[in-house]
JSON list of C-alpha atoms in Angstrom, two decimals:
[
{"chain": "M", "resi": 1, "resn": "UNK", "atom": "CA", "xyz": [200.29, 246.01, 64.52]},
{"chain": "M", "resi": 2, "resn": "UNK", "atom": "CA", "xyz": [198.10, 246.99, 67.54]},
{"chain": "M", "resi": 3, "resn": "UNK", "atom": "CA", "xyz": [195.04, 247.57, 65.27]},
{"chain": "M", "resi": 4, "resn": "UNK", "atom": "CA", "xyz": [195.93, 243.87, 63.81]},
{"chain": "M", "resi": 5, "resn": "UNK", "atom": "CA", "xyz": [196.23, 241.91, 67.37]},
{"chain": "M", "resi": 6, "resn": "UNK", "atom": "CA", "xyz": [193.20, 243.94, 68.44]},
{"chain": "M", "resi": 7, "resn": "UNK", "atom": "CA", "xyz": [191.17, 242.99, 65.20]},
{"chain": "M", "resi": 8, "resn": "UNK", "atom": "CA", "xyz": [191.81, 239.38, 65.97]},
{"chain": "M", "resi": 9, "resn": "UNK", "atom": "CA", "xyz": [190.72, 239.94, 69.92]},
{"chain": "M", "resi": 10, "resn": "UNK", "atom": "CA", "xyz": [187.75, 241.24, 68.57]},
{"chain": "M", "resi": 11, "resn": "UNK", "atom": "CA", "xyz": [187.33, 237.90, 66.48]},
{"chain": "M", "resi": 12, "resn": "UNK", "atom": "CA", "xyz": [188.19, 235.99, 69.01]},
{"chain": "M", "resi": 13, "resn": "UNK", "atom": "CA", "xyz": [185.50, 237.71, 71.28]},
{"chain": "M", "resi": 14, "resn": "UNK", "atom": "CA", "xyz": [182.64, 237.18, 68.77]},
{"chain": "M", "resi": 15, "resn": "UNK", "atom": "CA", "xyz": [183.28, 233.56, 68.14]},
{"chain": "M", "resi": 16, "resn": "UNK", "atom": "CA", "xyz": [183.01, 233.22, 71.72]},
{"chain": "M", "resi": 17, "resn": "UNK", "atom": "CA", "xyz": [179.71, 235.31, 72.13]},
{"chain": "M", "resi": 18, "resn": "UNK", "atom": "CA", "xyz": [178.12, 233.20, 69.37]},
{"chain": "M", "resi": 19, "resn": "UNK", "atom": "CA", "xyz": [179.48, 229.94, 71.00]},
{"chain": "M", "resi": 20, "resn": "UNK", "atom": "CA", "xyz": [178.26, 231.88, 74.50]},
{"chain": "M", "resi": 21, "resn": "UNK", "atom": "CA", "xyz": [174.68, 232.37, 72.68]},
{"chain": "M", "resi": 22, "resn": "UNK", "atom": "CA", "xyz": [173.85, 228.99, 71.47]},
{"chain": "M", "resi": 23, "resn": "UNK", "atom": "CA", "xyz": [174.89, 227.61, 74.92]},
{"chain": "M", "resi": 24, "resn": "UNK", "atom": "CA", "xyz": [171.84, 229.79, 76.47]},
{"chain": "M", "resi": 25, "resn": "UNK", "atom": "CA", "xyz": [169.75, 229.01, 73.55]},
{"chain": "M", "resi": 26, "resn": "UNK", "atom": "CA", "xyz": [170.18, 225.45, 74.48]},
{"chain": "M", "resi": 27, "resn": "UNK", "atom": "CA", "xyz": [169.69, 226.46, 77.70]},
{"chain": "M", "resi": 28, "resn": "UNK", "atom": "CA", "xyz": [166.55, 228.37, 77.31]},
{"chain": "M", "resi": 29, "resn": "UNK", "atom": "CA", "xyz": [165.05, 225.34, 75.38]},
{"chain": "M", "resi": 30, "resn": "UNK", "atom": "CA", "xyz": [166.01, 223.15, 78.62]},
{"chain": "M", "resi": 31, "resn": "UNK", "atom": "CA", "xyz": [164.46, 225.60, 80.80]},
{"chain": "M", "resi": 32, "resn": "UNK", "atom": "CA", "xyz": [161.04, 225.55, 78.20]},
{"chain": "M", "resi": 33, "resn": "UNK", "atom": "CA", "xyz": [161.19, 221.44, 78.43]},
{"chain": "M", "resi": 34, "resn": "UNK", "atom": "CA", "xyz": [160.81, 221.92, 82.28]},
{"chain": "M", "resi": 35, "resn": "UNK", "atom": "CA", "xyz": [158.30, 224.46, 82.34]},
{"chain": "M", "resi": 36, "resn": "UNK", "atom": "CA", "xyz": [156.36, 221.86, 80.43]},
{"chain": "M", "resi": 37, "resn": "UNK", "atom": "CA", "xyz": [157.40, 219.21, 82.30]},
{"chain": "M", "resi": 38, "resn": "UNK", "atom": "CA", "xyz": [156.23, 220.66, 85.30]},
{"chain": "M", "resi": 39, "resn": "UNK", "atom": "CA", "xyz": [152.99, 222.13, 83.44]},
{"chain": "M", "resi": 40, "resn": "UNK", "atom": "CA", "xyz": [151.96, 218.41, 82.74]},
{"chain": "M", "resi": 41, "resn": "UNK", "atom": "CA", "xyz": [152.58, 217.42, 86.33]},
{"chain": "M", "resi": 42, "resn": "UNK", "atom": "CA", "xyz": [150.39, 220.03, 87.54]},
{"chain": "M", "resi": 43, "resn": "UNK", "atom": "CA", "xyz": [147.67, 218.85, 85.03]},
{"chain": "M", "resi": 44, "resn": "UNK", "atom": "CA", "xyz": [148.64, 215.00, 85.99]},
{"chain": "M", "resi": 45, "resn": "UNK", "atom": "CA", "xyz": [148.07, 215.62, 89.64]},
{"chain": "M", "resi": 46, "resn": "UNK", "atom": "CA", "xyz": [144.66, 218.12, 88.91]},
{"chain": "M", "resi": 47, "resn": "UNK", "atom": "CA", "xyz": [143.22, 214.61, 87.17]},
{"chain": "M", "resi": 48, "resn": "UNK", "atom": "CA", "xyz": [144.64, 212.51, 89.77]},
{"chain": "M", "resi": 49, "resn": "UNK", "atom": "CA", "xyz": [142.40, 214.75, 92.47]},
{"chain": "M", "resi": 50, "resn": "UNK", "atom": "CA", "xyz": [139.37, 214.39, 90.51]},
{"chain": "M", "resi": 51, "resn": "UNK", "atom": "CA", "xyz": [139.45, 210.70, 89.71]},
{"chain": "M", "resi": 52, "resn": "UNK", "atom": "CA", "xyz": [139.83, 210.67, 93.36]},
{"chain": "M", "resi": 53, "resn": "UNK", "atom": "CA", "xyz": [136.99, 212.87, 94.50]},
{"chain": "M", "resi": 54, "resn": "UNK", "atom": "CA", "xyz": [134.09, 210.36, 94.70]},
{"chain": "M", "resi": 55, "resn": "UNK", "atom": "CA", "xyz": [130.50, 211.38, 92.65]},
{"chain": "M", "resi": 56, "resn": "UNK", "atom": "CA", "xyz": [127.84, 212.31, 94.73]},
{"chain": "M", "resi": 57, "resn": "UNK", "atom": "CA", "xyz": [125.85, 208.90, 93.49]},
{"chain": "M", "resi": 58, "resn": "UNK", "atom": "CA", "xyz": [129.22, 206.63, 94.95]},
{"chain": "M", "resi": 59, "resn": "UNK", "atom": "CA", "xyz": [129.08, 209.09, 98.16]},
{"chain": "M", "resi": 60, "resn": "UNK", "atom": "CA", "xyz": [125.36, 208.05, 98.19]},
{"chain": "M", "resi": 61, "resn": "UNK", "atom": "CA", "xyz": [126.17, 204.07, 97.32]},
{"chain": "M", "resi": 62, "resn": "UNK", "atom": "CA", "xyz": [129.20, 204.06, 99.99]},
{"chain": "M", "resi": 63, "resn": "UNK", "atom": "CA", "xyz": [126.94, 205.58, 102.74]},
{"chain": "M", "resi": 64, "resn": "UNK", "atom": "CA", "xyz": [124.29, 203.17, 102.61]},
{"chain": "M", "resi": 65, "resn": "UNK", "atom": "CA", "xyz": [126.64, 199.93, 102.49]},
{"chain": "M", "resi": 66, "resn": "UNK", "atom": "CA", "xyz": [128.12, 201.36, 105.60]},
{"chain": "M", "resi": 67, "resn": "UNK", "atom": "CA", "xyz": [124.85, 202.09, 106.94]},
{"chain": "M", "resi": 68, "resn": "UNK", "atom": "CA", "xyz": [123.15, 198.24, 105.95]},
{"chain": "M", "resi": 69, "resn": "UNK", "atom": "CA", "xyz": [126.95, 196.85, 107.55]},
{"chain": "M", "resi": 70, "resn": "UNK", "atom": "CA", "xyz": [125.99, 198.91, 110.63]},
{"chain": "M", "resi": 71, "resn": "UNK", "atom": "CA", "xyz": [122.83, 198.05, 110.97]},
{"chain": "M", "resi": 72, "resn": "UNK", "atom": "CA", "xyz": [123.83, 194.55, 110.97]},
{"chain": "M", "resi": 73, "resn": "UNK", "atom": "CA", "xyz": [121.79, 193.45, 107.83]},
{"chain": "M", "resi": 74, "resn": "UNK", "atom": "CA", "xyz": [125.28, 192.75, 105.70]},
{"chain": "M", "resi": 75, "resn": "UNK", "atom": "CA", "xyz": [126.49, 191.24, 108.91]},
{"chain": "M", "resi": 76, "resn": "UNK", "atom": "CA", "xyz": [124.21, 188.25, 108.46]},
{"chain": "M", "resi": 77, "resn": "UNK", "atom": "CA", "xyz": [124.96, 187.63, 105.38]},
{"chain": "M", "resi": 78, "resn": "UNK", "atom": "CA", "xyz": [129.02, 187.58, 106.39]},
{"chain": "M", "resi": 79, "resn": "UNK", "atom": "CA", "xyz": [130.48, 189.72, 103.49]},
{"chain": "M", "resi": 80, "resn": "UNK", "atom": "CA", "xyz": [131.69, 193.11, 103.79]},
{"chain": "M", "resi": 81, "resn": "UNK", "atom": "CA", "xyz": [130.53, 196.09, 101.67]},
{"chain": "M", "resi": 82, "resn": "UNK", "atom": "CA", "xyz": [132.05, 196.35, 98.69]},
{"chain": "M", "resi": 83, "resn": "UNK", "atom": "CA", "xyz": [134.82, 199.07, 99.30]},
{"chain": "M", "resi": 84, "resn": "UNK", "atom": "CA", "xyz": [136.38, 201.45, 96.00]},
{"chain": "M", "resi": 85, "resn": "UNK", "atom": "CA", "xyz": [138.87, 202.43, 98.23]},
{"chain": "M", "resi": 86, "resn": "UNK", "atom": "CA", "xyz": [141.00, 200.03, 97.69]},
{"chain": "M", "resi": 87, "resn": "UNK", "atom": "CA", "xyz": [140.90, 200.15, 93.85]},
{"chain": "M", "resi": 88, "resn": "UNK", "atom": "CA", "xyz": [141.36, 203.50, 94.55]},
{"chain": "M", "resi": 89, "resn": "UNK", "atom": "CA", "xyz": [144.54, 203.74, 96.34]},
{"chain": "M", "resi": 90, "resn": "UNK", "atom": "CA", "xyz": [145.89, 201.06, 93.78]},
{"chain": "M", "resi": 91, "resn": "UNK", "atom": "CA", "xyz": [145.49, 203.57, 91.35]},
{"chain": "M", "resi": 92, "resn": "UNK", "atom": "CA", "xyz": [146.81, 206.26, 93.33]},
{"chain": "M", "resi": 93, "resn": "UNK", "atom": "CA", "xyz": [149.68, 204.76, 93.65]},
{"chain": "M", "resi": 94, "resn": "UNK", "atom": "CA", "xyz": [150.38, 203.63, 90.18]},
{"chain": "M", "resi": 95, "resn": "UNK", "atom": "CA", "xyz": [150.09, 207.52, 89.62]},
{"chain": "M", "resi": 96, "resn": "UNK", "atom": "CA", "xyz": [152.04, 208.68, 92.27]},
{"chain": "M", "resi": 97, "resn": "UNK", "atom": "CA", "xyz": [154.90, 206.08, 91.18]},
{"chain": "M", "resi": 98, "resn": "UNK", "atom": "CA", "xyz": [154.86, 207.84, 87.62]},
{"chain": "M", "resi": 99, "resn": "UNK", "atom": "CA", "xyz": [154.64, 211.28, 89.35]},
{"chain": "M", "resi": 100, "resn": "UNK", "atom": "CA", "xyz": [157.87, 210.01, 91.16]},
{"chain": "M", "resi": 101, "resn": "UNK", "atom": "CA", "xyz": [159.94, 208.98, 88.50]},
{"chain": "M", "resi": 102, "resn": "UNK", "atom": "CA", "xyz": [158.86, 212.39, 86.25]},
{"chain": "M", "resi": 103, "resn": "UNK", "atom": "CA", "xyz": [159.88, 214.04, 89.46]},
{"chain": "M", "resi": 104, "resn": "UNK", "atom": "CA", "xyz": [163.30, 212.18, 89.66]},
{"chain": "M", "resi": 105, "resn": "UNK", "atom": "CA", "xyz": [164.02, 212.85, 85.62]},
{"chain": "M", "resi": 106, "resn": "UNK", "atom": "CA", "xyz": [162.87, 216.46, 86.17]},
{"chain": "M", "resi": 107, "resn": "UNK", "atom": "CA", "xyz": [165.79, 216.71, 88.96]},
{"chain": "M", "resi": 108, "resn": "UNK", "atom": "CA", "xyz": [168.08, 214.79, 86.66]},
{"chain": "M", "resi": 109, "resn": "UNK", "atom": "CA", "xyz": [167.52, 217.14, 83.71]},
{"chain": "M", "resi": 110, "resn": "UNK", "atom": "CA", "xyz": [167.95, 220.16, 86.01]},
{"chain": "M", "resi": 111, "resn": "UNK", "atom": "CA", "xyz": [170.90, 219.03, 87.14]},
{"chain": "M", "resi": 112, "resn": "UNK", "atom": "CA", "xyz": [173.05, 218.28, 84.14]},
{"chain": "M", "resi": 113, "resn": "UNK", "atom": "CA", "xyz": [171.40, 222.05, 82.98]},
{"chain": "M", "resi": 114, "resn": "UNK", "atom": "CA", "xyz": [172.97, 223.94, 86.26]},
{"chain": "M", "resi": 115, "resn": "UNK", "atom": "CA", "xyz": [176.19, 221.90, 85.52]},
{"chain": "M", "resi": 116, "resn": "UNK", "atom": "CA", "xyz": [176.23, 223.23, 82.02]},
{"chain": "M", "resi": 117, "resn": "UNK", "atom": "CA", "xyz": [175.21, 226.33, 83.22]},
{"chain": "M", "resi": 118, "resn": "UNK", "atom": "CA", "xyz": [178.39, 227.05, 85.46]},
{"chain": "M", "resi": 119, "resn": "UNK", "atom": "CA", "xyz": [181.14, 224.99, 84.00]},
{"chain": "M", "resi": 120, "resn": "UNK", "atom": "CA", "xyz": [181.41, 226.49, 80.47]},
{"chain": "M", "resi": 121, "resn": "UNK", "atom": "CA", "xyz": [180.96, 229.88, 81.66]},
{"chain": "M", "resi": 122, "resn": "UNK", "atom": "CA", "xyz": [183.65, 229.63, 83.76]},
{"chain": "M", "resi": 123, "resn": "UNK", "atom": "CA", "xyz": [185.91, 228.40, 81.21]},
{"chain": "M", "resi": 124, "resn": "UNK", "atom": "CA", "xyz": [184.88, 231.40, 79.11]},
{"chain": "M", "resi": 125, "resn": "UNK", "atom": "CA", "xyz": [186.14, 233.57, 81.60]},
{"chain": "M", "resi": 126, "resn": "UNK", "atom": "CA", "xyz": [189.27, 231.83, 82.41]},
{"chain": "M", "resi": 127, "resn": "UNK", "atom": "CA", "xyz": [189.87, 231.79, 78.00]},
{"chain": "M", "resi": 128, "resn": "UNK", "atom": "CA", "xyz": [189.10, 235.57, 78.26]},
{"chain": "M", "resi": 129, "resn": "UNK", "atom": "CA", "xyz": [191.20, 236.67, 80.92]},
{"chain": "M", "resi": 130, "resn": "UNK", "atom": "CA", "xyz": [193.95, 234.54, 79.83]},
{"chain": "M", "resi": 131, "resn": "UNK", "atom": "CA", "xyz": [193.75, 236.10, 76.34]},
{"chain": "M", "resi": 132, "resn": "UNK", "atom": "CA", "xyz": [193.71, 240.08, 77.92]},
{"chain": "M", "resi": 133, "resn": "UNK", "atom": "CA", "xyz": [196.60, 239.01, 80.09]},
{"chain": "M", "resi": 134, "resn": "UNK", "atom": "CA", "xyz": [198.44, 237.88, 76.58]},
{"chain": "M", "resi": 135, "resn": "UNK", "atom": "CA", "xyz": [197.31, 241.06, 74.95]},
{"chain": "M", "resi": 136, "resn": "UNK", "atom": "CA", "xyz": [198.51, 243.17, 78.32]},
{"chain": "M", "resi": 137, "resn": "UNK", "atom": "CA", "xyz": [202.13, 241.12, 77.99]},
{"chain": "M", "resi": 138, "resn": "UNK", "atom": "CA", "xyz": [202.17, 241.71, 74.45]},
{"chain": "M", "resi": 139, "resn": "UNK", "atom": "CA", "xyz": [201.47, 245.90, 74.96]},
{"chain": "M", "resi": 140, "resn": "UNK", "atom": "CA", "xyz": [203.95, 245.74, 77.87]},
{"chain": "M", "resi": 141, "resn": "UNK", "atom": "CA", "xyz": [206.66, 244.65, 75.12]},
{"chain": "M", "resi": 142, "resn": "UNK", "atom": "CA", "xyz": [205.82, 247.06, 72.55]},
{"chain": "M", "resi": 143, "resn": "UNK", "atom": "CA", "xyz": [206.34, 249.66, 75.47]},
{"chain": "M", "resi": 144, "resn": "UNK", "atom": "CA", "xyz": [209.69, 248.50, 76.24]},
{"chain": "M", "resi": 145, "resn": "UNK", "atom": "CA", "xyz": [210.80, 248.49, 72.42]},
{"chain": "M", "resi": 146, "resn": "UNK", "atom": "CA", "xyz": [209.11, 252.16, 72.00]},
{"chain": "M", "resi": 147, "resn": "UNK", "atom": "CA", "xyz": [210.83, 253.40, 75.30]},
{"chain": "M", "resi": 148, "resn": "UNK", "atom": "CA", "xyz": [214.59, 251.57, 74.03]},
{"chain": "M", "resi": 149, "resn": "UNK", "atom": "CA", "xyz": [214.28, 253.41, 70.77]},
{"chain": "M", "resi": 150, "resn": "UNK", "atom": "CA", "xyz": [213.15, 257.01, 72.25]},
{"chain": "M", "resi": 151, "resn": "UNK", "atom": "CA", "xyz": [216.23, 256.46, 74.77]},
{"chain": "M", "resi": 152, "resn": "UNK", "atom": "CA", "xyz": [218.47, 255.66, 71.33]},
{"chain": "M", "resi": 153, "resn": "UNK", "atom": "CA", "xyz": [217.05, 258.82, 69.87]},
{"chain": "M", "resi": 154, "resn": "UNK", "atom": "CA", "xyz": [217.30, 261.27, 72.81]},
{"chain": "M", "resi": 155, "resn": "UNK", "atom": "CA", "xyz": [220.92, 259.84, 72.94]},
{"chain": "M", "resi": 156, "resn": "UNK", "atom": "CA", "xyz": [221.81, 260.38, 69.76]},
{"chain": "M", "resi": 157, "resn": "UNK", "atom": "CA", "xyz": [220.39, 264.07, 69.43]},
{"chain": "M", "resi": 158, "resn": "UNK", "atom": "CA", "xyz": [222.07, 264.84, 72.42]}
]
């Protein structure tokens, strides 16, 4: 009977190590999805730099609108120099708005995966102690019966 109840323990404890395996399989995917996640931001924010590093022929341009405002030539004429800046930041923050809400579903996703992470495991535990606490009442019993029946014996040899 002990080689029975332990035979289905040992079910018991499989089931729950595959069950225990997809849930990190799942998790390991999760984990991937980030890493990518967070691969494509860093590639998202290297483009972002460099459509904002001016070429050396807008440097050039920009410098000598300032200069003709500054010298008062543009001045005369009442309009300002054409600035990119502005277009610029409107882009910049276009990008930095979808940065911000990749950022927000990146936290999202990681936390529903750290709440996955430590509530089912936990529950594991709980079903596994619960079931060697079963198993240790169940022994306890069989001790009891094995001890009432060597008692009967010794008595009735003696």
């Amino acid at each position: 009977t002990d080689i029975i109840a332990n035979a289905a323990k040992v079910k018991v404890l499989r089931e729950e190590h595959a069950q225990l395996k997809a849930r990190q399989e799942l998790v390991d995917q999760s984990v991937q999805q980030i890493w990518e996640q967070q691969d494509s931001l860093g590639r998202l924010l290297s483009g972002l730099q460099e459509a904002l590093r001016p070429s050396p022929q807008q440097q050039a341009e920009e410098a000598a609108l300032a200069a003709s405002w500054a010298s008062g030539a543009a001045a005369a004429h009442g309009t300002p120099p054409p600035v990119r800046n502005h277009e610029r930041a409107r882009a910049l923050t276009l990008q930095l708005d979808e940065l911000e809400r990749q950022a927000e579903d990146l936290a999202r996703e990681t936390g529903q995966v750290q709440s996955n992470l430590y509530k089912e495991p936990l529950t594991t535990v709980v079903r596994v102690l619960d079931a060697h606490a079963s198993a240790l009442d169940a022994i306890q019993t069989q001790v009891g019966s094995v001890t009432q029946r060597i008692q009967a014996i010794e008595a009735a040899v003696l």
